[in-house]
Short mmCIF file of C-alpha atoms in Angstrom, two decimals:
data_model
loop_
_atom_site.label_atom_id
_atom_site.label_comp_id
_atom_site.label_asym_id
_atom_site.label_seq_id
_atom_site.Cartn_x
_atom_site.Cartn_y
_atom_site.Cartn_z
CA MET A 738 99.46 143.65 129.55
CA THR A 739 97.03 142.25 126.89
CA THR A 740 99.93 141.98 124.52
CA LEU A 741 101.74 139.55 126.88
CA ILE A 742 98.52 137.52 127.39
CA TRP A 743 98.27 137.16 123.60
CA ILE A 744 101.88 136.20 123.30
CA ALA A 745 101.36 133.60 125.89
CA VAL A 746 98.10 132.18 124.21
CA VAL A 747 99.92 131.92 120.87
CA LEU A 748 103.00 130.15 122.42
CA VAL A 749 100.54 127.71 124.24
CA LEU A 750 98.78 126.93 121.10
CA VAL A 751 101.99 126.49 119.14
CA ALA A 752 103.23 124.14 122.02
CA VAL A 753 99.96 122.13 121.82
CA TYR A 754 100.15 122.00 118.01
CA LEU A 755 103.91 120.70 118.15
CA SER A 756 102.98 118.28 120.86
CA TRP A 757 100.11 116.82 118.80
CA THR A 758 102.31 116.67 115.83
CA ALA A 759 105.00 114.81 117.78
CA GLY A 760 102.32 112.46 119.10
CA ARG A 761 101.12 111.81 115.58
CA LEU A 762 104.80 111.10 114.39
CA ASP A 763 105.36 108.77 117.30
CA ARG A 764 102.05 106.77 116.39
CA LEU A 765 103.43 106.62 112.87
CA HIS A 766 106.67 105.22 113.86
CA SER A 767 104.89 102.66 116.07
CA ARG A 768 102.72 101.65 113.15
CA LEU A 769 105.95 101.48 110.98
CA ASP A 770 107.55 99.08 113.67
CA ALA A 771 104.45 96.91 113.74
CA ALA A 772 104.30 96.77 109.87
CA ARG A 773 108.07 95.84 109.65
CA ALA A 774 107.67 93.06 112.36
CA ALA A 775 104.64 91.73 110.38
CA LEU A 776 106.64 91.85 107.24
CA ASP A 777 109.63 90.10 108.77
CA ALA A 778 107.29 87.43 110.08
CA GLN A 779 105.67 86.79 106.71
CA LEU A 780 109.14 86.70 105.03
CA LEU A 781 110.47 84.20 107.57
CA ARG A 782 107.36 82.09 107.29
CA ARG A 783 107.65 82.02 103.43
CA ALA A 784 111.53 81.08 103.68
CA SER A 785 110.76 78.39 106.28
CA VAL A 786 107.92 76.81 104.30
CA ALA A 787 109.99 76.82 101.05
CA GLN A 788 113.04 75.32 103.03
CA GLU A 789 110.66 72.60 104.45
CA LEU A 790 109.28 71.90 101.02
CA ALA A 791 112.84 71.71 99.45
CA THR A 792 113.92 69.10 101.99
CA ALA A 793 110.59 67.10 101.88
CA GLY A 794 111.89 64.88 99.10
CA VAL A 795 108.85 65.66 96.77
CA LEU A 796 110.72 67.93 94.29
CA ASP A 797 113.48 66.69 91.99
CA PRO A 798 117.16 67.08 93.35
CA ALA A 799 117.92 70.19 91.12
CA SER A 800 114.84 72.11 92.23
CA SER A 801 115.45 70.99 95.78
CA ILE A 802 118.74 72.40 95.90
CA VAL A 803 117.93 75.79 94.26
CA LEU A 804 114.87 76.20 96.58
CA TYR A 805 116.72 75.29 99.69
CA GLN A 806 119.79 77.50 98.95
CA ALA A 807 117.57 80.47 98.18
CA ALA A 808 115.49 80.02 101.15
CA HIS A 809 118.50 79.47 103.56
CA ALA A 810 120.17 82.58 102.09
CA ALA A 811 116.86 84.64 102.68
CA ARG A 812 116.73 83.45 106.26
CA GLN A 813 120.38 84.10 106.97
CA ALA A 814 120.79 87.44 105.15
CA GLU A 815 121.97 90.40 106.91
CA GLU A 816 119.78 93.59 106.92
CA GLU A 817 121.65 95.36 104.15
CA GLN A 818 121.28 92.13 101.92
CA ARG A 819 117.78 91.20 102.88
CA GLU A 820 116.01 92.68 99.98
CA VAL A 821 118.24 90.92 97.37
CA ALA A 822 118.06 87.65 99.24
CA GLU A 823 114.19 87.81 99.40
CA SER A 824 114.08 88.70 95.74
CA GLU A 825 116.26 85.71 94.87
CA LEU A 826 113.94 83.53 96.75
CA SER A 827 111.04 84.88 94.86
CA GLN A 828 112.97 84.03 91.62
CA ALA A 829 113.76 80.55 92.89
CA LEU A 830 110.15 79.87 93.63
CA ARG A 831 109.14 81.09 90.00
CA ALA A 832 111.87 78.94 88.52
CA VAL A 833 110.90 75.83 90.46
CA PHE A 834 107.14 76.16 90.08
CA ALA A 835 107.19 77.63 86.50
CA GLU A 836 105.02 74.89 85.21
CA ASP A 837 101.90 73.32 86.46
CA ALA A 838 103.29 69.97 86.18
CA GLN A 839 105.76 70.45 89.12
CA VAL A 840 102.79 71.84 91.27
CA ASP A 841 100.81 68.60 90.34
CA VAL A 842 103.96 66.45 91.44
CA VAL A 843 104.16 68.23 94.82
CA ARG A 844 100.36 68.06 95.23
CA GLU A 845 100.27 64.17 94.61
CA ALA A 846 103.06 63.49 97.14
CA PRO A 847 102.06 62.58 100.69
CA GLY A 848 101.51 65.77 102.59
CA GLY A 849 102.06 67.66 99.37
CA GLU A 850 98.73 69.36 99.16
CA ALA A 851 98.95 70.73 102.70
CA ALA A 852 102.58 71.98 101.98
CA LEU A 853 101.58 73.53 98.88
CA GLY A 854 98.49 75.21 100.49
CA GLU A 855 100.97 76.57 103.15
CA LEU A 856 103.50 77.79 100.59
CA THR A 857 100.79 79.48 98.48
CA GLU A 858 99.34 81.33 101.51
CA ALA A 859 102.92 82.37 102.53
CA VAL A 860 103.69 83.70 99.00
CA ARG A 861 100.33 85.50 99.02
CA ARG A 862 100.74 87.25 102.19
CA VAL A 863 104.27 88.61 101.60
CA PRO A 864 103.22 91.30 98.90
CA MET A 865 100.49 92.45 101.35
CA ALA A 866 102.73 92.75 104.40
CA ARG A 867 105.32 94.66 102.15
CA ARG A 868 102.45 96.94 100.88
CA PHE A 869 101.39 97.62 104.41
CA HIS A 870 105.09 98.44 105.45
CA ASN A 871 105.68 100.63 102.53
CA ASP A 872 102.41 102.60 103.12
CA ALA A 873 103.49 103.11 106.68
CA VAL A 874 106.99 104.37 105.49
CA ARG A 875 105.27 106.81 102.97
CA ALA A 876 103.07 108.32 105.75
CA ALA A 877 106.01 108.61 108.07
CA ARG A 878 108.10 110.17 105.42
CA ALA A 879 105.43 112.68 104.39
CA LEU A 880 105.17 113.87 107.92
CA ARG A 881 108.93 114.10 108.50
CA ARG A 882 109.39 116.23 105.45
CA HIS A 883 107.48 119.07 106.93
CA ARG A 884 109.54 122.01 108.00
CA LYS A 885 107.98 122.11 111.47
CA VAL A 886 109.07 118.50 112.04
CA ARG A 887 112.61 119.30 110.93
CA TRP A 888 113.07 122.61 112.55
CA PHE A 889 111.84 121.42 115.81
CA ARG A 890 113.44 118.04 115.54
CA LEU A 891 110.11 116.19 116.38
CA ALA A 892 111.37 112.94 115.00
CA GLY A 893 114.08 112.86 117.71
CA HIS A 894 116.86 110.30 116.79
CA ALA A 895 114.47 107.86 114.88
CA PRO A 896 116.20 106.74 111.60
CA PHE A 897 114.58 107.98 108.41
CA PRO A 898 112.03 105.21 107.40
CA MET A 899 113.13 103.16 104.23
CA ALA A 900 110.71 101.22 102.11
CA PHE A 901 111.30 97.60 101.54
CA GLU A 902 111.75 96.91 97.80
CA MET A 903 111.83 93.35 96.53
CA ASP A 904 110.56 91.11 93.81
CA ASP A 905 107.57 89.45 95.33
CA GLU A 906 105.76 88.21 92.23
CA PRO A 907 104.32 84.76 92.86
CA PRO A 908 104.98 81.85 90.61
CA ALA A 909 102.75 81.49 87.53
CA ALA A 910 101.54 78.15 88.73
CA PHE A 911 100.25 79.84 91.91
CA ALA A 912 98.43 82.52 90.09
CA ALA A 913 95.03 80.86 90.12
CA ARG A 914 95.52 79.95 93.97
CA VAL A 915 97.02 83.30 94.98
CA GLY A 916 94.57 85.56 93.09
#
C-alpha cells in the first residue's frame, strides 16, 4: 500500500513540475509575442518617418528617391523578405545621411529639426527592440531544447521561435545623437 502512495506522490510531483514548466514556456511565448509586436511597431515607425522625410522635399531628388523606395519596400515586405528589406532601409539611411552636411541641410529646412529628431529616435529604438526580441527568442529556444519539453510536447503547436537578424547600424551622422 505504501508503495502505491509513493508512486502517486511521485506522479503528482512530476505532473506539478511539468505544469509549471508548461506555464513558464507559455509566459515566454507571450513575452516573445509582445517583443515581436514592439519590434514590428518600431520598424514601421522608422520606415514611416523615413518615407515622410523622403517626401518632404528637404532632401535632394536622388536621396529622396533612394530613401522613399527603401522605406516603401520595408513597409510592404512579406514576412520572409522583411529582414532583407529592413537591412536595405538601414543601408539607404546610411547612404543618404553619410555626411554631416546632409543632416545640416535637413535641420535647416522648415520642420527639419523635428523630422530629424523623430528619425533619430526611430533609428535608435530599432536596435533596442530587436535586442529585446532576440533575447526572448534565446530564452524560449533554451527552454524548448530541454528533453522534458520535447518528450511531453509542452510547446504544443507553437512555431519554433526565430531571431530577427538585420543590419540596424545607424548612419554615421546620427552617431552623436543616437549614442
